[in-house]
């Protein structure tokens, strides 16, 4: 849509700003020239700000649509596997059978980490949160690879992307093994991506771990449902870090740190802890009231979303999987009963209806992860592992742009006007 303009009338000035349209979604007003007219935009929390142009993922919050490279998430979660989704997020198109086989072989061959990385874990206390370990060790990957990486060379960028996608499950499993005092388990090249992760998590020297195909399938689906989500807080963190030219391992460590917050990726762990705190269906009304009380910081973890204002399509798929996994594993989890009743009540409560607070991706993931045998403090680690492909795909897309600029937001300054300094009198 060429030459559409928005006109800003302010202080006697008439400022014309280009209006840009994408394939789908909101048009944007290009405000890059606003500074020369003496104004900045002001949008803390980026409620209405597009930070970049991207071709990777599209979300329609009103219609509950999530597309990766144009493909609906429910189709990918049920008809593709995680590595297929990784390939398309990185390369733009779904792989052919040959491309998939080559990609899978490349990822498999990068799953082992440098033996020196094992030593990093010895510096942690046994009770260190696995996210603390993941954040630190992911950044430490820089010490092994950052000097053989030209971030302006696409081939070298892709090699670092393959290394990260391949090694995050290994590092995640190492963090778990370290926290329970068991020996690290090396990756096995004859296992699929999710089988390999489960084996590294649960195998012990005394006996081989038998991967349950139902659990492996559920794990793979969890990875897919968390793979990417447009410009969320952690992806925006990775982009901002990458805009300075930082190496991709440092950028992904920044993404891990940002994801850890309970308002973001930490919500799955917080949601399960909340369900345990609620304990029974009878206690739900009390917690609903707490969540509505403006003076109470308590929020229903797993509910609400900045973008989705009707439903999170991932939660819909996750809900089905939760029932599938619990049924096939013959697990009766009272927390699922609490979750289902909490969802029913919340979706009928006028506060939640008015605020458009629906279950998000984190609401059911904890139920499935618990059924699989993943400990609560590993939930966000799984989210980070899954989201690494999204983070690195956005980093790769940004680094491939011509005239890529460092991200440098401005501000509304409300501090002291200039004043003279008076040194301390002794
Ligand atoms: C993820 O961005 C992404 O794409 C993230 C993610 C991804 O894949 O990367 O989808 C993953 O982070 C999902 C979200 C997980 N977080 C949680 O489940 C934590 C609980 N949810 C909230 O903290 C909150 O809903 C957010 C952070 C998710 C969204 O917050 P917003 O958009 O900034 O909305 P808000 O905080 O301004 O809330 C709007 C209103 C407020 O009331 P008022 O001030 O208008 O009176 O809704 C209320 C809030 O108090 N509200 C809630 C609530 N969430 C919002 N009240 C009770 N319980 C909640 N969960």
Coordinates of C-alpha atoms and ligand atoms in Angstrom, one line a residue:
X1 CA 0.0 0.0 0.0
X2 CA 2.2 2.8 -1.3
X3 CA 2.3 6.4 0.0
X4 CA -0.3 6.2 2.8
X5 CA 0.4 9.0 5.3
X6 CA -0.7 9.7 8.9
X7 CA -0.8 13.5 9.7
X8 CA 0.1 14.6 13.2
X9 CA -1.1 18.1 14.0
X10 CA 0.8 19.5 17.0
X11 CA 1.9 22.9 18.2
X12 CA 1.0 24.4 14.9
X13 CA 3.1 21.8 13.1
X14 CA 1.6 19.3 10.6
X15 CA 3.9 16.2 10.5
X16 CA 3.3 13.6 7.9
X17 CA 4.3 10.0 8.8
X18 CA 4.3 7.1 6.4
X19 CA 1.8 4.3 7.1
X20 CA 3.2 0.8 6.3
X21 CA 1.2 -2.4 5.8
X22 CA 2.3 -6.0 6.2
X23 CA 0.9 -9.3 5.0
X24 CA -1.6 -9.4 7.9
X25 CA -2.2 -7.6 11.2
X26 CA -2.2 -3.9 12.2
X27 CA -0.8 -1.3 9.8
X28 CA 2.1 0.7 11.4
X29 CA 2.9 4.3 11.5
X30 CA 6.6 4.8 10.7
X31 CA 7.8 7.3 13.4
X32 CA 11.5 7.1 12.6
X33 CA 11.6 10.7 11.4
X34 CA 9.6 12.1 14.4
X35 CA 12.8 13.0 16.3
X36 CA 13.8 15.7 13.8
X37 CA 10.4 17.5 14.5
X38 CA 11.3 17.6 18.2
X39 CA 9.2 14.7 19.5
X40 CA 9.6 11.1 20.6
X41 CA 6.8 8.5 21.0
X42 CA 6.2 7.3 24.5
X43 CA 5.2 3.6 25.0
X44 CA 6.6 2.0 28.2
X45 CA 5.9 -1.8 28.0
X46 CA 5.6 -1.5 24.2
X47 CA 1.8 -1.7 24.3
X48 CA 1.5 -0.3 20.7
X49 CA 5.0 -0.3 19.3
X50 CA 6.4 -2.4 16.5
X51 CA 10.2 -2.9 17.2
X52 CA 11.1 -4.6 13.9
X53 CA 9.8 -6.1 10.6
X54 CA 9.7 -9.9 10.7
X55 CA 8.6 -12.8 8.5
X56 CA 8.8 -15.6 11.1
X57 CA 5.6 -15.6 13.3
X58 CA 2.3 -13.9 13.1
X59 CA -0.2 -13.6 16.0
X60 CA -3.8 -12.3 15.9
X61 CA -4.7 -11.8 19.5
X62 CA -8.4 -11.2 18.8
X63 CA -8.9 -14.3 16.7
X64 CA -6.4 -16.5 18.7
X65 CA -4.3 -17.1 15.6
X66 CA -0.6 -18.2 15.7
X67 CA 1.3 -18.9 12.5
X68 CA 4.9 -19.9 12.1
X69 CA 6.0 -19.1 8.5
X70 CA 2.2 -19.0 7.7
X71 CA 1.4 -22.4 9.1
X72 CA -1.2 -22.6 12.0
X73 CA 0.2 -23.8 15.3
X74 CA -2.4 -26.5 15.7
X75 CA -1.5 -28.1 12.4
X76 CA 2.2 -27.9 13.2
X77 CA 1.7 -29.4 16.7
X78 CA -0.2 -32.3 15.4
X79 CA 1.3 -33.0 11.9
X80 CA 5.0 -31.9 12.2
X81 CA 7.7 -32.6 14.7
X82 CA 9.8 -30.1 16.6
X83 CA 12.8 -30.3 14.2
X84 CA 10.6 -29.6 11.2
X85 CA 9.4 -26.5 13.0
X86 CA 13.0 -25.6 13.9
X87 CA 13.9 -25.9 10.2
X88 CA 11.1 -23.7 9.0
X89 CA 11.6 -21.0 11.6
X90 CA 15.3 -20.8 10.7
X91 CA 15.1 -21.2 6.9
X92 CA 11.6 -19.9 6.0
X93 CA 10.1 -23.0 4.4
X94 CA 9.1 -26.4 5.7
X95 CA 11.9 -28.9 4.8
X96 CA 11.7 -31.6 2.1
X97 CA 12.3 -35.1 3.4
X98 CA 16.0 -34.8 2.3
X99 CA 16.4 -31.4 3.9
X100 CA 14.8 -32.7 7.1
X101 CA 17.1 -35.7 7.2
X102 CA 20.2 -33.6 6.7
X103 CA 19.1 -31.1 9.3
X104 CA 18.3 -33.8 11.8
X105 CA 21.7 -35.3 11.2
X106 CA 23.5 -31.9 11.7
X107 CA 21.6 -31.2 14.9
X108 CA 22.3 -34.7 16.2
X109 CA 26.0 -34.3 15.6
X110 CA 26.1 -31.1 17.6
X111 CA 24.3 -32.4 20.7
X112 CA 27.4 -33.1 22.7
X113 CA 29.0 -30.2 24.7
X114 CA 32.7 -29.5 25.1
X115 CA 33.9 -31.6 28.1
X116 CA 35.2 -28.4 29.7
X117 CA 31.7 -27.2 30.0
X118 CA 31.1 -29.9 32.6
X119 CA 33.4 -28.1 35.0
X120 CA 31.2 -25.0 35.0
X121 CA 28.5 -26.9 37.0
X122 CA 30.9 -27.6 39.9
X123 CA 30.7 -23.9 40.9
X124 CA 27.0 -24.1 41.6
X125 CA 25.4 -25.0 45.0
X126 CA 23.4 -28.2 44.7
X127 CA 20.2 -26.2 45.3
X128 CA 20.9 -23.7 42.6
X129 CA 17.8 -23.1 40.5
X130 CA 18.3 -24.9 37.1
X131 CA 17.5 -21.6 35.3
X132 CA 20.4 -20.0 37.1
X133 CA 22.6 -22.8 35.7
X134 CA 21.1 -22.6 32.2
X135 CA 21.6 -18.9 32.1
X136 CA 25.3 -19.1 33.2
X137 CA 26.3 -22.1 31.1
X138 CA 24.6 -20.9 28.0
X139 CA 26.6 -17.7 28.2
X140 CA 29.7 -19.7 28.9
X141 CA 29.3 -21.4 25.5
X142 CA 30.6 -18.1 24.2
X143 CA 34.0 -19.0 25.6
X144 CA 34.1 -22.0 23.4
X145 CA 32.8 -20.6 20.1
X146 CA 32.7 -16.8 19.9
X147 CA 36.1 -16.5 18.2
X148 CA 35.2 -18.7 15.3
X149 CA 32.1 -16.8 14.4
X150 CA 31.6 -14.0 11.8
X151 CA 28.1 -12.9 12.7
X152 CA 27.8 -11.2 9.3
X153 CA 28.4 -14.6 7.5
X154 CA 25.1 -16.4 7.1
X155 CA 26.7 -19.9 7.1
X156 CA 28.5 -19.2 10.4
X157 CA 25.4 -17.7 11.9
X158 CA 23.5 -20.9 11.0
X159 CA 26.2 -23.1 12.4
X160 CA 25.8 -21.2 15.8
X161 CA 22.1 -21.7 15.5
X162 CA 22.4 -25.4 14.9
X163 CA 24.9 -25.7 17.9
X164 CA 22.4 -23.9 20.2
X165 CA 19.4 -25.9 19.1
X166 CA 21.4 -29.1 19.6
X167 CA 23.1 -28.2 22.9
X168 CA 20.4 -26.6 24.9
X169 CA 18.7 -30.0 25.8
X170 CA 22.1 -31.4 26.8
X171 CA 22.8 -28.4 29.1
X172 CA 19.2 -28.5 30.4
X173 CA 19.5 -32.1 31.3
X174 CA 23.0 -31.5 32.9
X175 CA 21.4 -28.8 35.1
X176 CA 18.8 -31.3 36.3
X177 CA 21.3 -34.1 36.9
X178 CA 23.6 -31.8 38.8
X179 CA 20.7 -30.6 41.0
X180 CA 19.9 -34.2 42.0
X181 CA 23.5 -35.4 42.3
X182 CA 23.4 -37.9 39.5
X183 CA 26.1 -38.2 36.8
X184 CA 25.6 -36.4 33.5
X185 CA 24.3 -38.6 30.6
X186 CA 25.8 -38.1 27.2
X187 CA 23.6 -37.7 24.1
X188 CA 22.9 -40.7 22.0
X189 CA 22.8 -40.3 18.2
X190 CA 20.3 -43.1 17.7
X191 CA 17.5 -41.3 19.6
X192 CA 15.2 -38.6 18.3
X193 CA 15.5 -35.0 19.7
X194 CA 12.8 -35.5 22.4
X195 CA 13.9 -39.2 23.2
X196 CA 17.5 -37.9 23.6
X197 CA 16.4 -35.2 26.0
X198 CA 14.3 -37.7 28.1
X199 CA 17.2 -40.2 28.1
X200 CA 19.7 -37.5 29.3
X201 CA 17.2 -36.5 32.0
X202 CA 16.2 -39.9 33.3
X203 CA 18.8 -42.5 32.4
X204 CA 21.1 -43.7 35.1
X205 CA 24.3 -45.9 34.9
X206 CA 22.6 -48.7 36.7
X207 CA 20.0 -49.3 34.1
X208 CA 19.0 -48.1 30.6
X209 CA 16.0 -45.7 30.5
X210 CA 13.2 -47.0 28.3
X211 CA 11.8 -44.0 26.5
X212 CA 7.9 -44.2 26.5
X213 CA 6.8 -43.2 23.0
X214 CA 3.7 -41.4 24.4
X215 CA 5.9 -39.3 26.7
X216 CA 8.4 -38.6 23.8
X217 CA 5.5 -37.4 21.6
X218 CA 4.1 -35.2 24.4
X219 CA 7.6 -33.8 25.0
X220 CA 8.1 -33.0 21.3
X221 CA 4.7 -31.3 21.2
X222 CA 5.6 -29.2 24.2
X223 CA 8.8 -28.1 22.4
X224 CA 6.8 -27.1 19.3
X225 CA 4.1 -25.2 21.3
X226 CA 6.9 -23.1 22.9
X227 CA 9.1 -22.7 19.8
X228 CA 8.4 -19.0 19.0
X229 CA 6.0 -16.3 19.7
X230 CA 6.8 -13.1 17.7
X231 CA 8.3 -10.2 19.8
X232 CA 7.7 -11.3 23.3
X233 CA 9.9 -10.0 26.2
X234 CA 12.7 -12.6 25.8
X235 CA 12.8 -12.5 22.0
X236 CA 12.9 -8.7 22.2
X237 CA 15.8 -9.1 24.7
X238 CA 17.7 -11.3 22.3
X239 CA 17.2 -8.9 19.4
X240 CA 18.3 -5.9 21.5
X241 CA 21.4 -7.8 22.7
X242 CA 22.2 -8.9 19.2
X243 CA 21.8 -5.4 17.8
X244 CA 25.0 -4.4 19.5
X245 CA 26.9 -7.2 17.6
X246 CA 27.1 -9.5 20.7
X247 CA 27.8 -13.1 19.9
X248 CA 24.7 -15.4 19.6
X249 CA 25.5 -17.4 22.7
X250 CA 25.6 -14.3 24.9
X251 CA 22.3 -13.2 23.2
X252 CA 20.6 -16.5 24.0
X253 CA 21.8 -16.3 27.6
X254 CA 20.1 -12.8 27.8
X255 CA 16.9 -14.4 26.4
X256 CA 17.1 -17.1 29.1
X257 CA 17.4 -14.5 31.8
X258 CA 14.4 -12.5 30.5
X259 CA 12.2 -15.6 30.1
X260 CA 12.8 -16.6 33.8
X261 CA 10.4 -13.9 35.2
X262 CA 7.1 -15.2 36.5
X263 CA 5.2 -12.8 34.2
X264 CA 6.8 -14.6 31.2
X265 CA 8.3 -18.0 31.0
X266 CA 8.4 -18.5 34.7
X267 CA 4.6 -18.6 34.8
X268 CA 4.5 -22.4 34.1
X269 CA 6.4 -23.1 37.3
X270 CA 4.5 -20.4 39.2
X271 CA 1.2 -21.8 37.8
X272 CA 1.8 -25.3 39.2
X273 CA 2.9 -23.9 42.5
X274 CA -0.3 -21.9 42.5
X275 CA -2.4 -25.0 41.8
X276 CA -0.7 -26.8 44.7
X277 CA -1.3 -23.7 46.9
X278 CA -5.0 -23.8 46.0
X279 CA -4.9 -27.5 46.8
X280 CA -8.6 -28.3 46.2
X281 CA -11.5 -27.2 44.2
X282 CA -13.2 -25.8 47.4
X283 CA -10.4 -23.2 47.8
X284 CA -10.7 -21.7 44.3
X285 CA -13.2 -18.9 45.1
X286 CA -10.9 -17.5 47.7
X287 CA -8.0 -17.3 45.2
X288 CA -10.3 -15.8 42.5
X289 CA -11.1 -13.0 45.0
X290 CA -7.4 -12.5 45.8
X291 CA -6.6 -12.2 42.1
X292 CA -9.3 -9.6 41.7
X293 CA -8.2 -7.6 44.7
X294 CA -6.2 -4.6 43.5
X295 CA -4.4 -4.5 46.9
X296 CA -3.3 -8.1 46.6
X297 CA -0.3 -8.8 44.3
X298 CA -1.6 -12.3 43.7
X299 CA -2.4 -13.1 40.1
X300 CA -3.8 -16.3 38.6
X301 CA -0.6 -17.6 37.0
X302 CA -1.3 -19.1 33.6
X303 CA -4.0 -16.6 32.8
X304 CA -3.9 -13.4 30.7
X305 CA -1.8 -12.4 27.9
X306 CA -0.6 -9.1 26.4
X307 CA -1.7 -10.2 22.9
X308 CA -4.3 -12.9 23.2
X309 CA -7.6 -11.4 24.3
X310 CA -9.9 -14.4 23.5
X311 CA -7.8 -17.6 23.8
X312 CA -4.2 -18.8 23.4
X313 CA -4.3 -21.4 20.6
X314 CA -1.4 -23.1 22.2
X315 CA -3.4 -23.6 25.4
X316 CA -6.1 -25.3 23.4
X317 CA -3.7 -27.9 22.0
X318 CA -1.9 -28.2 25.3
X319 CA -5.3 -28.8 27.1
X320 CA -6.0 -31.7 24.7
X321 CA -2.5 -33.1 25.2
X322 CA -2.8 -32.9 29.0
X323 CA -5.9 -35.1 28.9
X324 CA -4.3 -37.4 26.4
X325 CA -1.1 -37.9 28.4
X326 CA -2.8 -38.4 31.7
X327 CA -5.3 -40.9 30.2
X328 CA -2.6 -42.8 28.4
X329 CA -0.4 -42.9 31.4
X330 CA -3.4 -43.7 33.6
X331 CA -2.5 -40.8 35.9
X332 CA -5.2 -39.3 38.1
X333 CA -3.8 -35.8 38.9
X334 CA -6.0 -33.9 41.4
X335 CA -4.2 -30.7 40.2
X336 CA -5.8 -31.2 36.8
X337 CA -9.2 -31.3 38.5
X338 CA -8.3 -28.0 40.2
X339 CA -7.0 -26.6 36.9
X340 CA -10.1 -27.6 35.0
X341 CA -12.4 -26.1 37.7
X342 CA -10.3 -23.0 38.0
X343 CA -10.5 -22.5 34.2
X344 CA -14.3 -23.0 34.3
X345 CA -14.9 -20.6 37.1
X346 CA -12.4 -18.0 35.8
X347 CA -14.0 -18.1 32.3
X348 CA -17.4 -17.4 33.9
X349 CA -16.3 -14.7 36.3
X350 CA -17.2 -11.2 35.1
X351 CA -13.8 -9.8 36.2
X352 CA -11.9 -12.2 34.1
X353 CA -14.4 -11.9 31.2
X354 CA -14.2 -8.1 31.3
X355 CA -10.4 -8.2 31.5
X356 CA -10.2 -10.8 28.8
X357 CA -8.1 -13.2 30.9
X358 CA -8.0 -16.6 29.4
X359 CA -5.7 -19.6 30.1
X360 CA -2.4 -19.1 28.2
X361 CA 0.3 -21.6 27.1
X362 CA 1.6 -21.9 30.7
X363 CA -1.6 -23.0 32.2
X364 CA -1.6 -26.6 31.0
X365 CA 2.0 -27.1 30.2
X366 CA 2.8 -27.6 33.9
X367 CA 0.3 -30.4 34.2
X368 CA 1.8 -32.3 31.3
X369 CA 5.4 -31.7 32.4
X370 CA 4.5 -33.0 35.9
X371 CA 2.9 -36.1 34.3
X372 CA 6.0 -36.7 32.3
X373 CA 8.0 -36.6 35.5
X374 CA 9.7 -33.2 35.0
X375 CA 10.3 -31.5 38.4
X376 CA 8.6 -28.1 38.8
X377 CA 11.8 -26.1 38.9
X378 CA 12.7 -27.5 35.4
X379 CA 9.5 -26.2 33.7
X380 CA 11.0 -22.8 32.6
X381 CA 14.2 -24.6 31.6
X382 CA 12.0 -26.7 29.2
X383 CA 10.4 -23.4 27.9
X384 CA 13.9 -21.9 27.3
X385 CA 15.1 -25.0 25.6
X386 CA 12.1 -24.9 23.3
X387 CA 12.2 -21.2 22.7
X388 CA 15.9 -21.2 21.7
X389 CA 15.0 -21.8 18.1
X390 CA 12.7 -18.8 18.1
X391 CA 15.2 -16.6 19.7
X392 CA 18.0 -17.6 17.3
X393 CA 15.8 -17.4 14.3
X394 CA 14.9 -13.8 15.2
X395 CA 18.6 -13.1 15.8
X396 CA 19.5 -14.6 12.4
X397 CA 16.8 -12.6 10.7
X398 CA 17.9 -9.4 12.3
X399 CA 21.6 -10.0 11.6
X400 CA 20.7 -10.6 7.9
X401 CA 19.2 -7.2 7.5
X402 CA 20.9 -4.5 5.4
X403 CA 21.7 -1.4 7.6
X404 CA 20.9 -3.3 10.8
X405 CA 21.0 -0.6 13.6
X406 CA 21.7 -0.9 17.3
X407 CA 18.6 -0.7 19.4
X408 CA 18.6 2.5 21.4
X409 CA 15.2 3.6 22.8
X410 CA 14.8 7.2 24.1
X411 CA 12.8 8.4 27.2
X412 CA 10.6 11.0 28.8
X413 CA 13.0 12.6 31.4
X414 CA 11.3 13.8 34.5
X415 CA 14.3 14.2 36.8
X416 CA 16.0 17.4 38.0
X417 CA 16.7 20.3 35.7
X418 CA 20.4 21.2 35.4
X419 CA 21.8 22.5 38.7
X420 CA 25.2 23.4 40.2
X421 CA 27.0 20.7 42.2
X422 CA 28.3 21.7 45.6
X423 CA 31.1 19.4 47.0
X424 CA 30.9 18.1 50.6
X425 CA 32.2 20.8 53.0
X426 CA 34.6 19.1 55.6
Ligands
LIG1 C1 4.1 -15.9 28.3 O1 4.4 -12.2 25.2 C2 4.3 -13.4 24.9 O2 4.1 -13.9 23.8 C3 4.6 -14.3 26.1 C4 4.4 -15.8 25.9 C5 5.4 -16.4 24.9 O3 5.1 -17.4 24.3 O4 6.5 -15.8 24.8 O5 3.1 -16.1 25.4 C6 4.6 -16.6 27.2 O6 4.8 -15.2 29.0 C7 2.6 -16.1 28.7 C8 2.2 -15.3 29.9 C9 2.6 -16.0 31.1 N1 2.3 -15.1 32.3 C10 1.4 -15.5 33.2 O7 0.6 -16.4 33.1 C11 1.5 -14.6 34.5 C12 0.0 -14.1 34.8 N2 -0.4 -13.1 33.8 C13 -0.1 -11.7 34.0 O8 1.0 -11.4 34.7 C14 -0.5 -10.9 32.8 O9 -1.7 -11.3 32.3 C15 0.5 -10.8 31.6 C16 1.9 -10.3 32.1 C17 0.6 -12.1 30.9 C18 0.0 -9.7 30.6 O10 0.0 -8.5 31.3 P1 -0.4 -7.2 30.5 O11 -0.8 -7.4 29.1 O12 0.6 -6.1 30.8 O13 -1.8 -6.8 31.2 P2 -1.9 -6.1 32.6 O14 -0.9 -6.6 33.6 O15 -1.9 -4.6 32.3 O16 -3.3 -6.6 33.0 C19 -4.5 -6.0 32.5 C20 -5.5 -6.1 33.7 C21 -4.9 -5.6 35.0 O17 -6.0 -5.1 35.7 P3 -6.3 -3.4 35.7 O18 -5.0 -2.8 36.1 O19 -6.6 -3.1 34.3 O20 -7.4 -3.2 36.7 O21 -5.8 -7.5 33.9 C22 -5.4 -7.8 35.2 C23 -4.4 -6.8 35.7 O22 -4.4 -6.6 37.1 N3 -4.7 -9.1 35.1 C24 -4.8 -10.1 36.0 C25 -4.0 -11.2 35.4 N4 -3.4 -10.7 34.3 C26 -3.8 -9.5 34.1 N5 -5.6 -10.3 37.1 C27 -5.5 -11.5 37.7 N6 -4.7 -12.5 37.3 C28 -4.0 -12.4 36.1 N7 -3.3 -13.4 35.7

